[in-house]
Short mmCIF file of C-alpha atoms in Angstrom, two decimals:
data_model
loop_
_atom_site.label_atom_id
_atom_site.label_comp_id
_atom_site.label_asym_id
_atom_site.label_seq_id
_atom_site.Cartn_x
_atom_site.Cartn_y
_atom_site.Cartn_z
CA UNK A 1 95.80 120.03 119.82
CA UNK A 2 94.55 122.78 117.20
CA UNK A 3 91.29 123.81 117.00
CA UNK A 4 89.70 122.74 113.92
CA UNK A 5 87.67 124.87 111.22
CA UNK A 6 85.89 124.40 107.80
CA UNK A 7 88.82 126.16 105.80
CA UNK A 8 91.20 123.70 106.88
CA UNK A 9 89.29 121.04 104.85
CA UNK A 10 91.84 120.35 102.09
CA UNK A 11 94.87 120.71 105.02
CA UNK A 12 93.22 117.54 106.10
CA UNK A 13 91.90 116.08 102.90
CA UNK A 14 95.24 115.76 100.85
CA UNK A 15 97.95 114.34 103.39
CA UNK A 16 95.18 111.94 104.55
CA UNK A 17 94.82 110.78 100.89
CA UNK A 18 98.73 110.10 100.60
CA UNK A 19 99.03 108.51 103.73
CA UNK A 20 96.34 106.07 102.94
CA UNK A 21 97.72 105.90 99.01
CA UNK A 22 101.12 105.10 100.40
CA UNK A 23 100.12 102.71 102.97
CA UNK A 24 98.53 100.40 99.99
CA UNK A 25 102.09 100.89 98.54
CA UNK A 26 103.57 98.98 100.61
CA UNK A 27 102.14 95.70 98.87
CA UNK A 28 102.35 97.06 95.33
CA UNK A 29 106.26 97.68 96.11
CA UNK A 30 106.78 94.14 97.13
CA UNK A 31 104.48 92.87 94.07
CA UNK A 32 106.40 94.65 91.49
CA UNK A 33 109.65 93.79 92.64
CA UNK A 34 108.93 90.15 93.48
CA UNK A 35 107.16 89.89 90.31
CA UNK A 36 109.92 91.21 88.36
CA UNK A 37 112.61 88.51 90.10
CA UNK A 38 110.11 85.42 90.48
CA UNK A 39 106.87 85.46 88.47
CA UNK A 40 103.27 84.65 88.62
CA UNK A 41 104.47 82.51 91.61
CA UNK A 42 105.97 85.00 93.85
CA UNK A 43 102.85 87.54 93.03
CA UNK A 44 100.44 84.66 93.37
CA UNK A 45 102.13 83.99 96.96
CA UNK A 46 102.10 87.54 98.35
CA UNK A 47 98.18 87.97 97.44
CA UNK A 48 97.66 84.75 99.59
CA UNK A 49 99.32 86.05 102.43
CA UNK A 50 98.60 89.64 102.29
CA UNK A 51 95.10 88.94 104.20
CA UNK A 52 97.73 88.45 107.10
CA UNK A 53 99.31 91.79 106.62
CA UNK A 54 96.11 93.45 105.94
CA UNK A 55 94.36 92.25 108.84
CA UNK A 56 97.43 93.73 110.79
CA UNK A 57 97.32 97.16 109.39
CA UNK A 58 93.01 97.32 110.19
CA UNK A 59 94.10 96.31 113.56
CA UNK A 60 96.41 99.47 113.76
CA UNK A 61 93.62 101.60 111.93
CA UNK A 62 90.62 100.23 113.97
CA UNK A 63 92.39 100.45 117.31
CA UNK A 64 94.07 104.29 116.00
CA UNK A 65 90.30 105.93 115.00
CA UNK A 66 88.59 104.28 117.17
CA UNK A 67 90.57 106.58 119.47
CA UNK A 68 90.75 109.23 117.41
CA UNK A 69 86.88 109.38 117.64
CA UNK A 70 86.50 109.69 121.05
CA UNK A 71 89.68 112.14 121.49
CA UNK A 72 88.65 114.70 119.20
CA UNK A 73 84.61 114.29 120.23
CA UNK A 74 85.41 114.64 123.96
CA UNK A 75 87.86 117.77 122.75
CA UNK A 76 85.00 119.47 120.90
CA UNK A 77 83.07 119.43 124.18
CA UNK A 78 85.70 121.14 125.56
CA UNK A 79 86.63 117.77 127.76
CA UNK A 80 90.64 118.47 127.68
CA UNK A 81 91.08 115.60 130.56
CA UNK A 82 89.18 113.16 128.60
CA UNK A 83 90.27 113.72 125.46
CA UNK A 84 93.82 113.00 126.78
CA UNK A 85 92.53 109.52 128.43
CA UNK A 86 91.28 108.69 125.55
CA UNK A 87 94.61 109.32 123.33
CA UNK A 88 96.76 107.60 126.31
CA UNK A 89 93.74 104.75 126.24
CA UNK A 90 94.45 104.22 122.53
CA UNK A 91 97.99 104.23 122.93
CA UNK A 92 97.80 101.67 125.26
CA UNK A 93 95.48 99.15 123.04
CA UNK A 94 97.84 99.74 119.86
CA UNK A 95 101.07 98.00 122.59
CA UNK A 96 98.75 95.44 124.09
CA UNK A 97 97.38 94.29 120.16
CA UNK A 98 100.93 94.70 118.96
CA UNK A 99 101.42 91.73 121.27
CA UNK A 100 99.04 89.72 121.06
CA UNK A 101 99.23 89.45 117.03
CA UNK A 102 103.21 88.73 117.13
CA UNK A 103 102.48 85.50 119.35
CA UNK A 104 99.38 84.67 117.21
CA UNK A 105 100.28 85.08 113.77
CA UNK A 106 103.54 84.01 114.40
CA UNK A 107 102.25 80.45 115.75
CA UNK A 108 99.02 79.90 113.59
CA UNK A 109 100.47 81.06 110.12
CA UNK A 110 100.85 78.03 108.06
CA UNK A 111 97.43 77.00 109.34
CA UNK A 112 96.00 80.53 108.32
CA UNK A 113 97.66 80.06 104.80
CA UNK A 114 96.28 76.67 104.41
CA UNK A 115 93.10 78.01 105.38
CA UNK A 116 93.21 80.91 102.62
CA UNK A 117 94.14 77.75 100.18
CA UNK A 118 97.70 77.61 99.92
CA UNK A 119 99.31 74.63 98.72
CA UNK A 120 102.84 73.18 97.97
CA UNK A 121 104.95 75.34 96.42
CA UNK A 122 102.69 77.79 97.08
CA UNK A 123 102.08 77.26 100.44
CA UNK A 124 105.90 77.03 100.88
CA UNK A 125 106.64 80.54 99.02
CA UNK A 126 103.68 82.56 100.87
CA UNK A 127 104.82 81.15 104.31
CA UNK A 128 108.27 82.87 103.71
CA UNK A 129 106.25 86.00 103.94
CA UNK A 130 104.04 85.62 106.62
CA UNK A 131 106.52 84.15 108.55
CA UNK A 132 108.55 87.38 108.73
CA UNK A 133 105.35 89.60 108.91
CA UNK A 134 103.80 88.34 111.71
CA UNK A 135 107.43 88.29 113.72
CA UNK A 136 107.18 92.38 112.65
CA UNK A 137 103.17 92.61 113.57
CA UNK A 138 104.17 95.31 116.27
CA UNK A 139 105.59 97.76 113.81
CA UNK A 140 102.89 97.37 111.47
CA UNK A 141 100.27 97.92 114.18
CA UNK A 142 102.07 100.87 115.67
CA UNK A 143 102.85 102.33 112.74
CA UNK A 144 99.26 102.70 111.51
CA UNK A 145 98.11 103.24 114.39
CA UNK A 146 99.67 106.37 115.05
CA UNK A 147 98.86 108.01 112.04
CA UNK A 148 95.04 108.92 112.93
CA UNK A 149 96.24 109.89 115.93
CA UNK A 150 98.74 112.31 114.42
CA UNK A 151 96.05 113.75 112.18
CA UNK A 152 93.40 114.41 114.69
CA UNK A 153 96.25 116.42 116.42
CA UNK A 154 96.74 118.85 113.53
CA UNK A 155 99.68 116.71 112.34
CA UNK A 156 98.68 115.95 108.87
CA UNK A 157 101.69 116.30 107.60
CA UNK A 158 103.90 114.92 109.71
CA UNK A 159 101.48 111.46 109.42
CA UNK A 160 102.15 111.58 105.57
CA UNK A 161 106.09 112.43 106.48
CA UNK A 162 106.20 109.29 108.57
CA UNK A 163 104.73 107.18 105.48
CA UNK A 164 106.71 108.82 102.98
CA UNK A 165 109.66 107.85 104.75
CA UNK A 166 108.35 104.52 105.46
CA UNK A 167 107.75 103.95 101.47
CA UNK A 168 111.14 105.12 100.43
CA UNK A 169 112.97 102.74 102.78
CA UNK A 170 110.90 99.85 101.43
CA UNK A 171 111.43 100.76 97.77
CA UNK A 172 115.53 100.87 98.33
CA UNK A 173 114.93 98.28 100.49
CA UNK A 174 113.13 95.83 98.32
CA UNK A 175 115.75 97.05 94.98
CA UNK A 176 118.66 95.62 97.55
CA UNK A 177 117.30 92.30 99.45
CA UNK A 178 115.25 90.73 96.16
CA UNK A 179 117.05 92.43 93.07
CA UNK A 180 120.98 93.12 94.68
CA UNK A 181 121.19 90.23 97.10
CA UNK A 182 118.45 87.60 95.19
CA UNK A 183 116.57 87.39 98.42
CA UNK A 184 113.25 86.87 96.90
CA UNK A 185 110.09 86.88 98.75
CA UNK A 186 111.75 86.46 101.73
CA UNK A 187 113.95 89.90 100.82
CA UNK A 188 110.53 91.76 100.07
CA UNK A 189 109.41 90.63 103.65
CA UNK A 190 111.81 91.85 105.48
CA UNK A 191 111.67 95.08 103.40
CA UNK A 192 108.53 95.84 104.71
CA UNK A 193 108.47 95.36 108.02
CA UNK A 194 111.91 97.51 108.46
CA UNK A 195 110.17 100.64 106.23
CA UNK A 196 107.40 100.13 108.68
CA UNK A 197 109.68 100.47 111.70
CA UNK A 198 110.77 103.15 110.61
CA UNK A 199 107.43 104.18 109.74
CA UNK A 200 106.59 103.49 113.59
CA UNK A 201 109.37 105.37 114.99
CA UNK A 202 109.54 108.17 113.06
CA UNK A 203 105.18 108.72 113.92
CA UNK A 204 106.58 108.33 117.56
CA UNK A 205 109.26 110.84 117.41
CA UNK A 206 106.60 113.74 115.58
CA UNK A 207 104.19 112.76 118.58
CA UNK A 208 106.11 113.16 121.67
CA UNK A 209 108.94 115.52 119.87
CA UNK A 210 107.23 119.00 121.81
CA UNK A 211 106.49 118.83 126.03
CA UNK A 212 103.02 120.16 124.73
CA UNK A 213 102.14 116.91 123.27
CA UNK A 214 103.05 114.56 126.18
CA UNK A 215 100.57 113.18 127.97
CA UNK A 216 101.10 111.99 131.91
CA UNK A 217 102.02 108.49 132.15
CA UNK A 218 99.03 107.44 134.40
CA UNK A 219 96.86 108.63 131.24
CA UNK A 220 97.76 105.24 129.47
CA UNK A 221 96.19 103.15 132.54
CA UNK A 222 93.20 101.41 130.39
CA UNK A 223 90.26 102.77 131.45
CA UNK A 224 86.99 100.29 130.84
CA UNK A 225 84.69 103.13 129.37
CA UNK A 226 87.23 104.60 127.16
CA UNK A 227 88.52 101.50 125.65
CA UNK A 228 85.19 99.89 125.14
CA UNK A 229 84.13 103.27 123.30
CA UNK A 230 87.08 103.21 121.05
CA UNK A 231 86.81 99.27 120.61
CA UNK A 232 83.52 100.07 119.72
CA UNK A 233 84.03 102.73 116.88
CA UNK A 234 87.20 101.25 115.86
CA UNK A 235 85.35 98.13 114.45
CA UNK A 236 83.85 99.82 111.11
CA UNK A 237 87.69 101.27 110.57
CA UNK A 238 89.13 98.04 110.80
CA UNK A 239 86.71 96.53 109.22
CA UNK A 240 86.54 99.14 106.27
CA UNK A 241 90.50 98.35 106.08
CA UNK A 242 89.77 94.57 106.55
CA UNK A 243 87.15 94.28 104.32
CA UNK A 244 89.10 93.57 101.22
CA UNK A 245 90.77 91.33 102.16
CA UNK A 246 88.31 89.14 103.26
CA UNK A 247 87.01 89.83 99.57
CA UNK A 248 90.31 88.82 98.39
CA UNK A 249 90.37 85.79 100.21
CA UNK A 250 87.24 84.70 99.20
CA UNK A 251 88.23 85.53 95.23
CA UNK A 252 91.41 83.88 95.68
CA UNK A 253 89.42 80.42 95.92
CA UNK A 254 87.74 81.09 93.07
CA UNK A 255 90.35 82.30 90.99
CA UNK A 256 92.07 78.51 92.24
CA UNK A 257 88.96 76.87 91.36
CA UNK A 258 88.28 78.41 87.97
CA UNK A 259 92.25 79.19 86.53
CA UNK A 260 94.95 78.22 89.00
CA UNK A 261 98.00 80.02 89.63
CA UNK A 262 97.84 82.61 86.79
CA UNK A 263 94.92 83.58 87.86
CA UNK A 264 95.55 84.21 91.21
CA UNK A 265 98.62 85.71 89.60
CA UNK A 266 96.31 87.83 87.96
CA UNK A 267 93.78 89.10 90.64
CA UNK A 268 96.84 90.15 92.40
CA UNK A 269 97.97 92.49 90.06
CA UNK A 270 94.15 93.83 89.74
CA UNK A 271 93.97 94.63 93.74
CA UNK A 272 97.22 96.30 93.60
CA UNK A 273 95.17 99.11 91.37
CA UNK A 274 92.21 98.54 93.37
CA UNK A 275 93.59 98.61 96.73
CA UNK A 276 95.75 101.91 95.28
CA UNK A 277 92.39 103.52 94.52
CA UNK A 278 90.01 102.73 97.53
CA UNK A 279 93.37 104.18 99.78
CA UNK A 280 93.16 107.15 98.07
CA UNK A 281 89.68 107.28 97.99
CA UNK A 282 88.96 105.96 102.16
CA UNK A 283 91.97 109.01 102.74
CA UNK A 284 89.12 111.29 101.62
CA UNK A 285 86.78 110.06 104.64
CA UNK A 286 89.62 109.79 106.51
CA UNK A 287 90.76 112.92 106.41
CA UNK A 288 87.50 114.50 107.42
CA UNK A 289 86.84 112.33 110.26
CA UNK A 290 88.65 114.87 112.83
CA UNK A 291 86.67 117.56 111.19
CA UNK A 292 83.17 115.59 111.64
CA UNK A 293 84.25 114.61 115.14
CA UNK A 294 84.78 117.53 116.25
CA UNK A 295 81.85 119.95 114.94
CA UNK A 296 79.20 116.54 116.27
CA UNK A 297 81.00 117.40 119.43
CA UNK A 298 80.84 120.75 119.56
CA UNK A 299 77.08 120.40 117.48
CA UNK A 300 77.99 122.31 114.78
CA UNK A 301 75.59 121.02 112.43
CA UNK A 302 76.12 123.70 109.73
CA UNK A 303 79.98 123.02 109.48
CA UNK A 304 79.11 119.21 109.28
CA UNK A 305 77.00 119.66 106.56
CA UNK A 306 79.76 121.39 104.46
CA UNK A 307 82.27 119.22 104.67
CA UNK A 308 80.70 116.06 103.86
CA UNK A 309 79.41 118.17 100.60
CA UNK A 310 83.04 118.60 99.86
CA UNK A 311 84.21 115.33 100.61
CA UNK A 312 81.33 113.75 98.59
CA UNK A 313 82.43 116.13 95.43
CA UNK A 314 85.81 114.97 96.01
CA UNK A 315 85.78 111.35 96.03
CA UNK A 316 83.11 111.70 93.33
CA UNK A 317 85.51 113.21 90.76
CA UNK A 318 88.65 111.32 92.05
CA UNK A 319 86.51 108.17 91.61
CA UNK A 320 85.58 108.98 87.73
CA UNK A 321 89.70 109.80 87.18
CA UNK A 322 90.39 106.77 88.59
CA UNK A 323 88.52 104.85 86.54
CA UNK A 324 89.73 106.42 83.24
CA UNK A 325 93.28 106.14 84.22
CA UNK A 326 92.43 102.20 84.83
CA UNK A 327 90.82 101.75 81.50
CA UNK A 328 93.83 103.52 79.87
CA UNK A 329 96.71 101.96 80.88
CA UNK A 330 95.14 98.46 81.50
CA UNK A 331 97.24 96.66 78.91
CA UNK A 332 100.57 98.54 80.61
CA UNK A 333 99.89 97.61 84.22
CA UNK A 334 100.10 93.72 83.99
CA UNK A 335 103.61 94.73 82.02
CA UNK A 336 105.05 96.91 85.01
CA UNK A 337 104.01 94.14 87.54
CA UNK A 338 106.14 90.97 85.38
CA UNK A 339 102.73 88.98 84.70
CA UNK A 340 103.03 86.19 82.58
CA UNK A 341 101.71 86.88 78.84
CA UNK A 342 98.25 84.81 80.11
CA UNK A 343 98.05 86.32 83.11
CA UNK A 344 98.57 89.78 81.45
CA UNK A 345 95.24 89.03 78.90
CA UNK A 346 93.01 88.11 82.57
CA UNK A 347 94.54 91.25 84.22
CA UNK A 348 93.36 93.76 80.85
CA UNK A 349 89.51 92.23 81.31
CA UNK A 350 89.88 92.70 85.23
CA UNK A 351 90.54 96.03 85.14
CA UNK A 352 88.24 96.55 82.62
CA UNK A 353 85.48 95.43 84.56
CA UNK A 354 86.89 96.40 87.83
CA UNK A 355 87.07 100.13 86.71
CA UNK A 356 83.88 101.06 86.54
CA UNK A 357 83.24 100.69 90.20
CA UNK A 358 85.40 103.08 91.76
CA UNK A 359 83.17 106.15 92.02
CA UNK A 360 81.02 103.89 94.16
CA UNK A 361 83.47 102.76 96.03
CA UNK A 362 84.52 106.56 96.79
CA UNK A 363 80.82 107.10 98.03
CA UNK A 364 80.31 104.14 100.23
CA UNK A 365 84.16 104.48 102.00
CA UNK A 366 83.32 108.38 102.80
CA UNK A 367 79.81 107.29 103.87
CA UNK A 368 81.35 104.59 106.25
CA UNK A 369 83.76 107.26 107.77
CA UNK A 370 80.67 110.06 108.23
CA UNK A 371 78.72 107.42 110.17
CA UNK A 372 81.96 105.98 112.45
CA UNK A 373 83.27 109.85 112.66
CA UNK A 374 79.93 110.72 114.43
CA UNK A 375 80.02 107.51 116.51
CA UNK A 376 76.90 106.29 114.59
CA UNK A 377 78.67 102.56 115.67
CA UNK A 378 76.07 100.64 114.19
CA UNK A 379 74.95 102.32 110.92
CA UNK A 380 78.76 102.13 109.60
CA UNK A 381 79.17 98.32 110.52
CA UNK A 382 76.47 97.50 108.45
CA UNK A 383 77.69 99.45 105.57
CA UNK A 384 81.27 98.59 106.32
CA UNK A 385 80.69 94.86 106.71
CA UNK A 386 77.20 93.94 104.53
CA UNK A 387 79.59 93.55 101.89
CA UNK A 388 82.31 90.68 102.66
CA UNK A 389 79.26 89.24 104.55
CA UNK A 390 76.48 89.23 102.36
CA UNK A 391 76.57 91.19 98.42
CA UNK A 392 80.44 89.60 98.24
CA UNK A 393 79.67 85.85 98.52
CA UNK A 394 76.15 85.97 96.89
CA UNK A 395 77.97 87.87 93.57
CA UNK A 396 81.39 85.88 94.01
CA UNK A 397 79.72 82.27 94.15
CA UNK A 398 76.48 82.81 91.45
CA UNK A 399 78.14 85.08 88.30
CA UNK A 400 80.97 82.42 87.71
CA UNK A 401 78.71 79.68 88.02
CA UNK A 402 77.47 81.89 84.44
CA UNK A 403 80.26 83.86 83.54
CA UNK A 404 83.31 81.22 84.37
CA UNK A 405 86.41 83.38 85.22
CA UNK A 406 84.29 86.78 83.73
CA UNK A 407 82.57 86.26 86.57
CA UNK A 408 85.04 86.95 89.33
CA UNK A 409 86.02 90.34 87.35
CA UNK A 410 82.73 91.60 87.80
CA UNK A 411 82.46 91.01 91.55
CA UNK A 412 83.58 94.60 92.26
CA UNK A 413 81.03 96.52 90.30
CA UNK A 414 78.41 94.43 91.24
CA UNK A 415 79.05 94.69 94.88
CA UNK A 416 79.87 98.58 95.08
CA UNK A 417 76.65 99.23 92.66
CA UNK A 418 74.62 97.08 95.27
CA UNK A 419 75.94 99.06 97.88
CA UNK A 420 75.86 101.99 96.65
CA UNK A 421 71.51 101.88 96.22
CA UNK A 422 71.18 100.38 99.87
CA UNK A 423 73.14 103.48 101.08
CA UNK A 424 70.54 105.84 99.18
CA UNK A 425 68.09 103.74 100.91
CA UNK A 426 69.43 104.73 104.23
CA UNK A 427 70.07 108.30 103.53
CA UNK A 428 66.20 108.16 102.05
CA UNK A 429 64.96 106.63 105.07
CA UNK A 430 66.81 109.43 107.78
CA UNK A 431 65.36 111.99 105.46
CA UNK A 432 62.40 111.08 105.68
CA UNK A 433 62.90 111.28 110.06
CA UNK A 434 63.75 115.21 109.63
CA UNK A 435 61.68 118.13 109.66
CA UNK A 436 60.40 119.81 107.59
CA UNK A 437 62.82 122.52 107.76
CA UNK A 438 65.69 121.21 105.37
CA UNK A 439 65.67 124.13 102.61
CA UNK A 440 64.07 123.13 99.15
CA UNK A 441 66.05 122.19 96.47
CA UNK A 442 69.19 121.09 98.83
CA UNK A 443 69.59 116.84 98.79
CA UNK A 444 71.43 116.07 101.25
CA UNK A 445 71.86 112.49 103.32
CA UNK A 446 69.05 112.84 106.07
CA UNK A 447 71.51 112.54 108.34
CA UNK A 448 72.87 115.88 107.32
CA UNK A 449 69.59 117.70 106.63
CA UNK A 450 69.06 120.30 109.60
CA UNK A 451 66.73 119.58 111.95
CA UNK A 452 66.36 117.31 114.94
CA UNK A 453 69.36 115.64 115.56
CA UNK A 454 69.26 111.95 117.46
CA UNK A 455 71.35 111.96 120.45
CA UNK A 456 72.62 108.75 121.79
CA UNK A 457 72.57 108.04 125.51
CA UNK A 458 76.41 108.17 125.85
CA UNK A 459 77.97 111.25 126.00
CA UNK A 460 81.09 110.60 124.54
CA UNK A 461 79.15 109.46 121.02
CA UNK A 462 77.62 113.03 120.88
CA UNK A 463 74.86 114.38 118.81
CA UNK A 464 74.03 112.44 115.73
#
């Protein structure tokens, strides 16, 4: 495992921002083909059972950080043994969940679909892609799971290598079972969880391919402390990965409730540009989590400062271009996707809406992975999960009551605005815990500021 410095910011920063970027992909791939092939049905049906999927992949990511965390802390202390319990420990957790969700899923997903408020033919065309899914939950989990663990290794290329190739499997894939063969949703399926096989196998392979990298076999023996400290930090991960979808599910009733199919249809097409933008955006915080880890580790407070000032430009500026490109081509997207003609005029006053919250969004994902990258557990589940708990239903169940449909498209701004000021709250409140002895004229989060630094009690967590 490399040492890691300041100037290898952007080394870390870009493949991270791919590898997330292409991970959203993988739904966007399916959506566009099945789209083209079957309609506002077949997009309508993936959306419903994408939750399924998603809450897969955040199982990967939670269980993969979580570890990654407490790897490349117990490495900045200089803790070689530990750090390699703790990758063997997470290695581990991502089999035993891999596992677990195949049986689950694979007996409970009609249930979950009916649940999520799937019914007849809808119900019938989303359960052709959960079904195959949740029989491929092990590659899905693995396959994420092994990315963070890749880039807290030095490997940030290889992690987006192992996507890439992932994504261009499920492109050809998808062209061949639903256009070729007329497979359908079902083709799409089975499209995805082969690219994320391959996904799986190829992270595997870049892992274990040098003697360096190989850990002993007895390091994988779960060991209670590690794997309730990585349990522990992975839930604001998952649940930052999670989080949509719960919003998502909760929209998806609404969008039933207030226009039917088209515009479920609809709000599908919108979170394939969302979900495209917070990935690139959460591969910004991602990226700098080894970074963060390992200066709180090795209490570096200086270098920890300087990243997050870099990340915080950078998701700033990606967030604004985001948003521009949205408002742009927001009559084209609902085009490239196959939308119906009325789903197409919903999807242009989504995105129009929808657009304007992105540079918040870029702001409260990096601020999530500062406080989970310094093991600040329960700071980043309340940022991470306030909003599918609290600012999502309280927006998503009052503005439509005003707005009708209008309403539902303004959920995201709303939400990420909200969020957005109760973060400044925070960051105002730890300032205010400092000394004195931050340098005048420099606004930083207080958590930043230099100056006394909390330490928790367990060592592993580090300074904070």
């Amino acid at each position: 495992m490399s040492v890691p410095n300041e100037k290898q910011f952007w080394k870390y920063i870009l493949p991270s921002m791919l590898t997330m970027f292409l991970c959203g992909f993988y739904a966007i791939v399916d959506g566009f083909f099945v789209g083209q092939a079957v309609g506002d049905l077949g997009l309508a049906a993936i959306n419903i059972a994408w939750p399924i999927a998603s809450f897969l992949l955040a199982a990967g990511t939670g269980i993969g950080v979580g570890g990654s965390v407490v790897m490349s802390t117990r490495y900045g202390k200089n803790d070689i043994s530990g750090s390699q319990r703790a990758f063997g420990n997470t290695f581990f957790m991502l089999l035993a969940a891999s596992a677990l969700m195949t049986v689950l899923f694979s007996l409970l997903y009609i249930p979950i679909l009916h649940l999520l408020g799937a019914r007849g033919e809808l119900l019938s065309a989303a359960g052709e892609y959960a079904q195959i899914v949740a029989a491929g939950s092990v590659f899905q989990i693995l396959g994420t799971g092994i990315a963070p663990l890749l880039r807290n290794k030095g490997k940030t290329i290889a992690a987006m290598a192992a996507m890439v190739s992932g994504l261009v499997t499920n492109i050809i894939l998808d062209a061949l079972f639903v256009m070729a063969l007329g497979l359908g949703i079902r083709g799409a399926a089975l499209a995805t969880v082969i690219a994320q096989a391959l996904v799986a196998l190829v992270g595997f392979i870049l892992l274990y391919h040098k003697k360096e990298n190989r850990i002993p076999l007895r390091m994988l023996k779960p060991e209670k402390g590690t794997v309730s400290r990585l349990l522990k930090i992975g839930l604001s991960p998952f649940g930052m990965t999670f989080a949509p979808s719960i919003v998502i599910i909760l929209a998806n009733l609404q969008c039933l409730a207030y226009g039917g199919t088209v515009a479920v249809a609809a709000y599908s097409v919108l979170m394939y540009v969302v979900t495209s933008a917070q990935g690139l955006l959460q591969g910004v915080g991602d990226g700098v989590q080894p970074l963060l880890s390992y200066f709180n580790g090795a209490k570096n407070q200086k270098a920890m400062q300087n990243v997050f000032r870099k990340a915080l430009a950078t998701v700033l500026v990606l967030g604004v271009a985001l948003a521009a490109a949205a408002l742009f081509f927001r009559t084209q997207i609902p085009v490239l996707f196959g939308a119906s003609p009325e789903a197409s005029v919903l999807v242009e006053a989504a995105l129009f809406f929808s657009a304007f919250a992105f540079p918040f969004i870029g702001f409260s994902k990096l601020s999530s992975s500062y406080f989970y990258a310094i093991a600040d557990v329960r700071t980043s589940a309340l940022v991470i999960y306030l909003d599918p708990a609290v600012l999502t239903p309280l927006f998503l169940f009052t503005l439509p009551l005003f707005l009708g449909i209008t309403g539902i498209w303004l959920l995201l701004p709303c939400t990420q605005a909200s969020l957005t000021v109760i973060l400044l709250l925070i960051y105002r409140r730890q300032a205010a815990r400092q000394d004195a002895s931050a340098q005048p004229g420099v606004h930083l989060p207080g958590a930043l500021q230099p100056g006394k630094i909390k330490k928790n009690r367990s060592s592993d967590y580090g300074a904070y």
